[in-house]
């Protein structure tokens, strides 16, 4: 069981907006540690999508955005495209565990 | 271009040992924390361990403490993971990562299979 909780799956039609939640506790997101997001297309290695809760690395479309509040964070994807179908993971730091932690992952299906 | 290339994976019997290596290029290796993260088949990502710039500070997830040892050689731009007392549940792809608090970039990883 992951320390960060994500929904197992979300779905949306092309062009729609979807959000993926990442819920933590007072020892990680609630302690104001940043949240980072990764995209993993089947058969490939993960790639960084959002870092520092809100920032996009170069090359990541602005359709992807991150937010953070209290003990939770969210990844929003607008203008959904077929190529967005992938697994998405959130990651943060936990002070009780003294290490990085990941969410269990969310499978995004583009209908 | 930043590159991290993992090697050393393979098939090992339960209770056995294996040493993973990671060669790094395209950045000043000695100035970064480094981490190992793994992904079991069909499962999510799990952070395992990290090490600071000079190797004096190391942290581990509980499930590998006492069995895995992270180390580095800054002269060789290399990161290592010595794994012992391997279990079937250690079967996974292992990734070597530059640790900026976030992990980027990701290589292809090296597959470790623990099976009799």
mmCIF file of C-alpha atoms in Angstrom:
data_model
loop_
_atom_site.group_PDB
_atom_site.id
_atom_site.type_symbol
_atom_site.label_atom_id
_atom_site.label_comp_id
_atom_site.label_asym_id
_atom_site.label_seq_id
_atom_site.Cartn_x
_atom_site.Cartn_y
_atom_site.Cartn_z
ATOM 1 C CA UNK A 1 0.000 0.000 0.000
ATOM 2 C CA UNK A 2 1.477 3.320 -1.105
ATOM 3 C CA UNK A 3 1.915 6.257 1.245
ATOM 4 C CA UNK A 4 0.522 8.545 -1.443
ATOM 5 C CA UNK A 5 -2.959 7.595 -2.627
ATOM 6 C CA UNK A 6 -4.015 7.851 -6.260
ATOM 7 C CA UNK A 7 -7.152 6.563 -7.994
ATOM 8 C CA UNK A 8 -6.347 3.342 -9.863
ATOM 9 C CA UNK A 9 -7.889 4.618 -13.066
ATOM 10 C CA UNK A 10 -9.398 7.643 -14.769
ATOM 11 C CA UNK A 11 -10.756 8.100 -18.257
ATOM 12 C CA UNK A 12 -11.849 10.804 -20.641
ATOM 13 C CA UNK A 13 -12.752 11.432 -24.234
ATOM 14 C CA UNK A 14 -10.400 13.200 -26.630
ATOM 15 C CA UNK A 15 -10.442 16.947 -26.034
ATOM 16 C CA UNK A 16 -11.748 16.641 -22.486
ATOM 17 C CA UNK A 17 -10.060 17.606 -19.230
ATOM 18 C CA UNK A 18 -9.143 15.054 -16.583
ATOM 19 C CA UNK A 19 -7.558 15.382 -13.187
ATOM 20 C CA UNK A 20 -5.604 12.860 -11.170
ATOM 21 C CA UNK A 21 -5.501 13.323 -7.408
ATOM 22 C CA UNK A 22 -2.633 12.419 -5.115
ATOM 23 C CA UNK A 23 -3.487 12.372 -1.417
ATOM 24 C CA UNK A 24 -0.828 12.388 1.258
ATOM 25 C CA UNK A 25 -0.464 13.091 4.954
ATOM 26 C CA UNK A 26 1.056 15.591 7.350
ATOM 27 C CA UNK A 27 4.491 13.990 7.006
ATOM 28 C CA UNK A 28 4.749 14.463 3.247
ATOM 29 C CA UNK A 29 2.554 16.741 1.117
ATOM 30 C CA UNK A 30 1.028 18.282 4.248
ATOM 31 C CA UNK A 31 4.525 19.144 5.477
ATOM 32 C CA UNK A 32 4.905 21.323 2.394
ATOM 33 C CA UNK A 33 7.165 18.974 0.490
ATOM 34 C CA UNK A 34 6.913 19.348 -3.262
ATOM 35 C CA UNK A 35 5.041 16.883 -5.436
ATOM 36 C CA UNK A 36 6.372 15.623 -8.750
ATOM 37 C CA UNK A 37 4.551 13.769 -11.496
ATOM 38 C CA UNK A 38 5.694 11.150 -13.994
ATOM 39 C CA UNK A 39 4.144 9.682 -17.115
ATOM 40 C CA UNK A 40 4.848 6.089 -18.114
ATOM 41 C CA UNK A 41 3.688 4.907 -21.489
ATOM 42 C CA UNK A 42 3.336 1.099 -21.637
ATOM 43 C CA UNK A 43 6.643 -0.576 -22.317
ATOM 44 C CA UNK A 44 8.683 2.572 -21.694
ATOM 45 C CA UNK A 45 10.527 4.090 -18.773
ATOM 46 C CA UNK A 46 8.809 6.846 -16.792
ATOM 47 C CA UNK A 47 9.446 10.460 -17.740
ATOM 48 C CA UNK A 48 9.208 13.574 -15.611
ATOM 49 C CA UNK A 49 6.049 15.553 -16.301
ATOM 50 C CA UNK A 50 5.808 18.087 -13.457
ATOM 51 C CA UNK A 51 8.433 19.016 -10.868
ATOM 52 C CA UNK A 52 8.229 21.279 -7.839
ATOM 53 C CA UNK A 53 4.447 20.767 -7.756
ATOM 54 C CA UNK A 54 3.800 23.222 -10.602
ATOM 55 C CA UNK A 55 6.689 23.336 -13.052
ATOM 56 C CA UNK A 56 6.926 21.703 -16.468
ATOM 57 C CA UNK A 57 10.269 20.536 -17.866
ATOM 58 C CA UNK A 58 11.039 21.764 -21.347
ATOM 59 C CA UNK A 59 9.255 19.693 -23.935
ATOM 60 C CA UNK A 60 6.200 18.934 -21.809
ATOM 61 C CA UNK A 61 3.084 20.487 -23.367
ATOM 62 C CA UNK A 62 1.247 23.142 -21.383
ATOM 63 C CA UNK A 63 -1.813 20.877 -21.480
ATOM 64 C CA UNK A 64 -0.279 19.335 -18.364
ATOM 65 C CA UNK A 65 -0.418 21.286 -15.101
ATOM 66 C CA UNK A 66 0.097 20.592 -11.425
ATOM 67 C CA UNK A 67 -1.440 21.989 -8.278
ATOM 68 C CA UNK A 68 -1.042 21.411 -4.559
ATOM 69 C CA UNK A 69 -3.122 22.222 -1.502
ATOM 70 C CA UNK A 70 -2.910 21.059 2.119
ATOM 71 C CA UNK A 71 -2.266 17.302 2.025
ATOM 72 C CA UNK A 72 -3.155 16.777 -1.640
ATOM 73 C CA UNK A 73 -1.905 17.472 -5.127
ATOM 74 C CA UNK A 74 -3.446 17.151 -8.562
ATOM 75 C CA UNK A 75 -2.340 16.674 -12.126
ATOM 76 C CA UNK A 76 -4.643 18.180 -14.728
ATOM 77 C CA UNK A 77 -4.564 17.278 -18.401
ATOM 78 C CA UNK A 78 -6.574 19.410 -20.801
ATOM 79 C CA UNK A 79 -7.332 18.768 -24.453
ATOM 80 C CA UNK A 80 -6.926 15.030 -23.920
ATOM 81 C CA UNK A 81 -5.152 13.192 -26.744
ATOM 82 C CA UNK A 82 -4.813 9.512 -27.550
ATOM 83 C CA UNK A 83 -1.064 9.736 -26.875
ATOM 84 C CA UNK A 84 -1.800 10.703 -23.255
ATOM 85 C CA UNK A 85 -2.949 7.171 -22.519
ATOM 86 C CA UNK A 86 -0.421 6.040 -19.913
ATOM 87 C CA UNK A 87 0.201 5.443 -16.222
ATOM 88 C CA UNK A 88 0.774 8.511 -14.075
ATOM 89 C CA UNK A 89 2.627 8.565 -10.755
ATOM 90 C CA UNK A 90 2.982 11.247 -8.095
ATOM 91 C CA UNK A 91 6.064 11.430 -5.884
ATOM 92 C CA UNK A 92 7.077 13.393 -2.808
ATOM 93 C CA UNK A 93 9.291 13.180 0.264
ATOM 94 C CA UNK A 94 8.202 11.780 3.597
ATOM 95 C CA UNK A 95 9.865 13.007 6.775
ATOM 96 C CA UNK A 96 8.748 10.017 8.854
ATOM 97 C CA UNK A 97 10.265 7.588 6.350
ATOM 98 C CA UNK A 98 13.251 9.824 5.544
ATOM 99 C CA UNK A 99 12.939 9.054 1.884
ATOM 100 C CA UNK A 100 11.038 9.560 -1.322
ATOM 101 C CA UNK A 101 7.623 8.039 -1.795
ATOM 102 C CA UNK A 102 5.449 7.324 -4.824
ATOM 103 C CA UNK A 103 1.748 7.035 -5.334
ATOM 104 C CA UNK A 104 0.411 3.713 -6.545
ATOM 105 C CA UNK A 105 -0.144 5.053 -10.035
ATOM 106 C CA UNK A 106 -3.208 5.962 -12.095
ATOM 107 C CA UNK A 107 -3.998 4.440 -15.457
ATOM 108 C CA UNK A 108 -5.434 7.008 -17.847
ATOM 109 C CA UNK A 109 -7.632 5.660 -20.609
ATOM 110 C CA UNK A 110 -8.544 7.878 -23.545
ATOM 111 C CA UNK A 111 -11.955 6.710 -24.706
ATOM 112 C CA UNK B 1 22.974 15.140 -23.010
ATOM 113 C CA UNK B 2 22.418 13.633 -19.582
ATOM 114 C CA UNK B 3 22.666 9.850 -19.691
ATOM 115 C CA UNK B 4 22.400 7.188 -17.026
ATOM 116 C CA UNK B 5 23.062 3.621 -18.106
ATOM 117 C CA UNK B 6 22.289 0.802 -15.723
ATOM 118 C CA UNK B 7 23.862 -2.640 -15.950
ATOM 119 C CA UNK B 8 24.430 -5.763 -13.914
ATOM 120 C CA UNK B 9 20.934 -7.204 -13.831
ATOM 121 C CA UNK B 10 20.175 -10.834 -14.501
ATOM 122 C CA UNK B 11 18.772 -14.038 -13.099
ATOM 123 C CA UNK B 12 19.755 -14.916 -9.533
ATOM 124 C CA UNK B 13 18.518 -17.512 -7.080
ATOM 125 C CA UNK B 14 16.748 -16.566 -3.866
ATOM 126 C CA UNK B 15 19.328 -15.767 -1.209
ATOM 127 C CA UNK B 16 21.860 -14.765 -3.824
ATOM 128 C CA UNK B 17 23.668 -11.505 -4.476
ATOM 129 C CA UNK B 18 24.020 -9.096 -7.356
ATOM 130 C CA UNK B 19 25.769 -5.783 -7.921
ATOM 131 C CA UNK B 20 24.160 -3.185 -10.146
ATOM 132 C CA UNK B 21 26.175 -0.410 -11.758
ATOM 133 C CA UNK B 22 25.200 2.874 -13.323
ATOM 134 C CA UNK B 23 27.448 4.914 -15.579
ATOM 135 C CA UNK B 24 26.625 8.597 -15.768
ATOM 136 C CA UNK B 25 27.529 11.239 -18.325
ATOM 137 C CA UNK B 26 26.475 14.674 -19.471
ATOM 138 C CA UNK B 27 26.406 16.243 -16.006
ATOM 139 C CA UNK B 28 28.693 16.843 -13.035
ATOM 140 C CA UNK B 29 28.008 13.577 -11.222
ATOM 141 C CA UNK B 30 29.866 14.513 -8.059
ATOM 142 C CA UNK B 31 27.520 17.414 -7.314
ATOM 143 C CA UNK B 32 24.296 15.418 -7.202
ATOM 144 C CA UNK B 33 22.478 13.153 -4.776
ATOM 145 C CA UNK B 34 21.698 9.883 -6.550
ATOM 146 C CA UNK B 35 18.944 7.313 -6.026
ATOM 147 C CA UNK B 36 17.843 3.835 -7.000
ATOM 148 C CA UNK B 37 14.171 3.208 -7.796
ATOM 149 C CA UNK B 38 12.613 -0.084 -8.866
ATOM 150 C CA UNK B 39 9.467 -1.290 -10.570
ATOM 151 C CA UNK B 40 8.236 -4.846 -10.151
ATOM 152 C CA UNK B 41 6.495 -6.373 -13.187
ATOM 153 C CA UNK B 42 3.072 -4.802 -13.601
ATOM 154 C CA UNK B 43 3.497 -2.782 -10.413
ATOM 155 C CA UNK B 44 4.254 0.786 -9.416
ATOM 156 C CA UNK B 45 7.449 2.641 -8.642
ATOM 157 C CA UNK B 46 9.338 2.194 -5.377
ATOM 158 C CA UNK B 47 12.193 4.357 -4.165
ATOM 159 C CA UNK B 48 14.920 2.211 -2.607
ATOM 160 C CA UNK B 49 17.889 4.287 -1.524
ATOM 161 C CA UNK B 50 19.806 7.474 -2.029
ATOM 162 C CA UNK B 51 23.324 8.751 -1.404
ATOM 163 C CA UNK B 52 24.726 12.230 -1.054
ATOM 164 C CA UNK B 53 27.467 13.826 -3.096
ATOM 165 C CA UNK B 54 30.466 12.419 -1.209
ATOM 166 C CA UNK B 55 28.869 9.166 -0.095
ATOM 167 C CA UNK B 56 28.762 10.088 3.577
ATOM 168 C CA UNK B 57 24.958 10.092 3.874
ATOM 169 C CA UNK B 58 22.797 7.187 2.749
ATOM 170 C CA UNK B 59 19.123 6.435 3.226
ATOM 171 C CA UNK B 60 17.142 3.256 2.549
ATOM 172 C CA UNK B 61 13.548 2.119 2.427
ATOM 173 C CA UNK B 62 12.836 -0.314 5.256
ATOM 174 C CA UNK B 63 12.298 -3.306 2.985
ATOM 175 C CA UNK B 64 15.919 -3.274 1.767
ATOM 176 C CA UNK B 65 17.745 -2.035 4.872
ATOM 177 C CA UNK B 66 20.510 -4.429 5.840
ATOM 178 C CA UNK B 67 20.314 -6.232 2.480
ATOM 179 C CA UNK B 68 21.131 -3.519 -0.067
ATOM 180 C CA UNK B 69 24.031 -1.076 -0.034
ATOM 181 C CA UNK B 70 24.258 2.019 -2.194
ATOM 182 C CA UNK B 71 27.658 3.450 -3.048
ATOM 183 C CA UNK B 72 29.339 5.689 -5.576
ATOM 184 C CA UNK B 73 32.701 6.375 -7.187
ATOM 185 C CA UNK B 74 32.872 10.000 -8.266
ATOM 186 C CA UNK B 75 36.165 9.441 -10.080
ATOM 187 C CA UNK B 76 34.373 6.943 -12.318
ATOM 188 C CA UNK B 77 31.058 8.830 -12.470
ATOM 189 C CA UNK B 78 29.428 5.641 -11.295
ATOM 190 C CA UNK B 79 26.699 4.594 -8.879
ATOM 191 C CA UNK B 80 26.302 1.106 -7.474
ATOM 192 C CA UNK B 81 23.754 -1.018 -5.673
ATOM 193 C CA UNK B 82 25.027 -4.120 -3.913
ATOM 194 C CA UNK B 83 22.112 -6.466 -3.300
ATOM 195 C CA UNK B 84 22.288 -9.510 -1.061
ATOM 196 C CA UNK B 85 19.839 -11.985 0.487
ATOM 197 C CA UNK B 86 17.699 -11.472 -2.578
ATOM 198 C CA UNK B 87 14.055 -12.494 -2.453
ATOM 199 C CA UNK B 88 11.560 -13.363 -5.162
ATOM 200 C CA UNK B 89 9.808 -10.073 -4.409
ATOM 201 C CA UNK B 90 12.976 -8.162 -5.369
ATOM 202 C CA UNK B 91 12.273 -9.067 -8.988
ATOM 203 C CA UNK B 92 11.994 -5.740 -10.788
ATOM 204 C CA UNK B 93 13.504 -3.280 -13.213
ATOM 205 C CA UNK B 94 16.011 -1.157 -11.305
ATOM 206 C CA UNK B 95 16.584 2.471 -12.275
ATOM 207 C CA UNK B 96 19.515 4.679 -11.377
ATOM 208 C CA UNK B 97 18.425 8.300 -11.073
ATOM 209 C CA UNK B 98 19.768 11.770 -10.509
ATOM 210 C CA UNK B 99 18.052 12.956 -7.342
ATOM 211 C CA UNK B 100 16.996 16.585 -7.426
ATOM 212 C CA UNK B 101 14.140 15.791 -5.067
ATOM 213 C CA UNK B 102 12.547 14.789 -8.353
ATOM 214 C CA UNK B 103 13.997 12.143 -10.656
ATOM 215 C CA UNK B 104 15.101 13.009 -14.150
ATOM 216 C CA UNK B 105 16.054 11.657 -16.614
ATOM 217 C CA UNK B 106 15.136 7.964 -16.574
ATOM 218 C CA UNK B 107 17.188 5.365 -18.381
ATOM 219 C CA UNK B 108 15.935 1.976 -19.505
ATOM 220 C CA UNK B 109 16.841 0.312 -16.242
ATOM 221 C CA UNK B 110 18.238 -3.143 -15.651
ATOM 222 C CA UNK B 111 16.067 -6.178 -14.984
ATOM 223 C CA UNK B 112 16.738 -8.302 -11.919
ATOM 224 C CA UNK B 113 14.938 -11.632 -11.755
ATOM 225 C CA UNK B 114 15.067 -13.601 -8.521
ATOM 226 C CA UNK B 115 13.904 -17.144 -9.127
ATOM 227 C CA UNK B 116 14.919 -20.703 -8.475
#
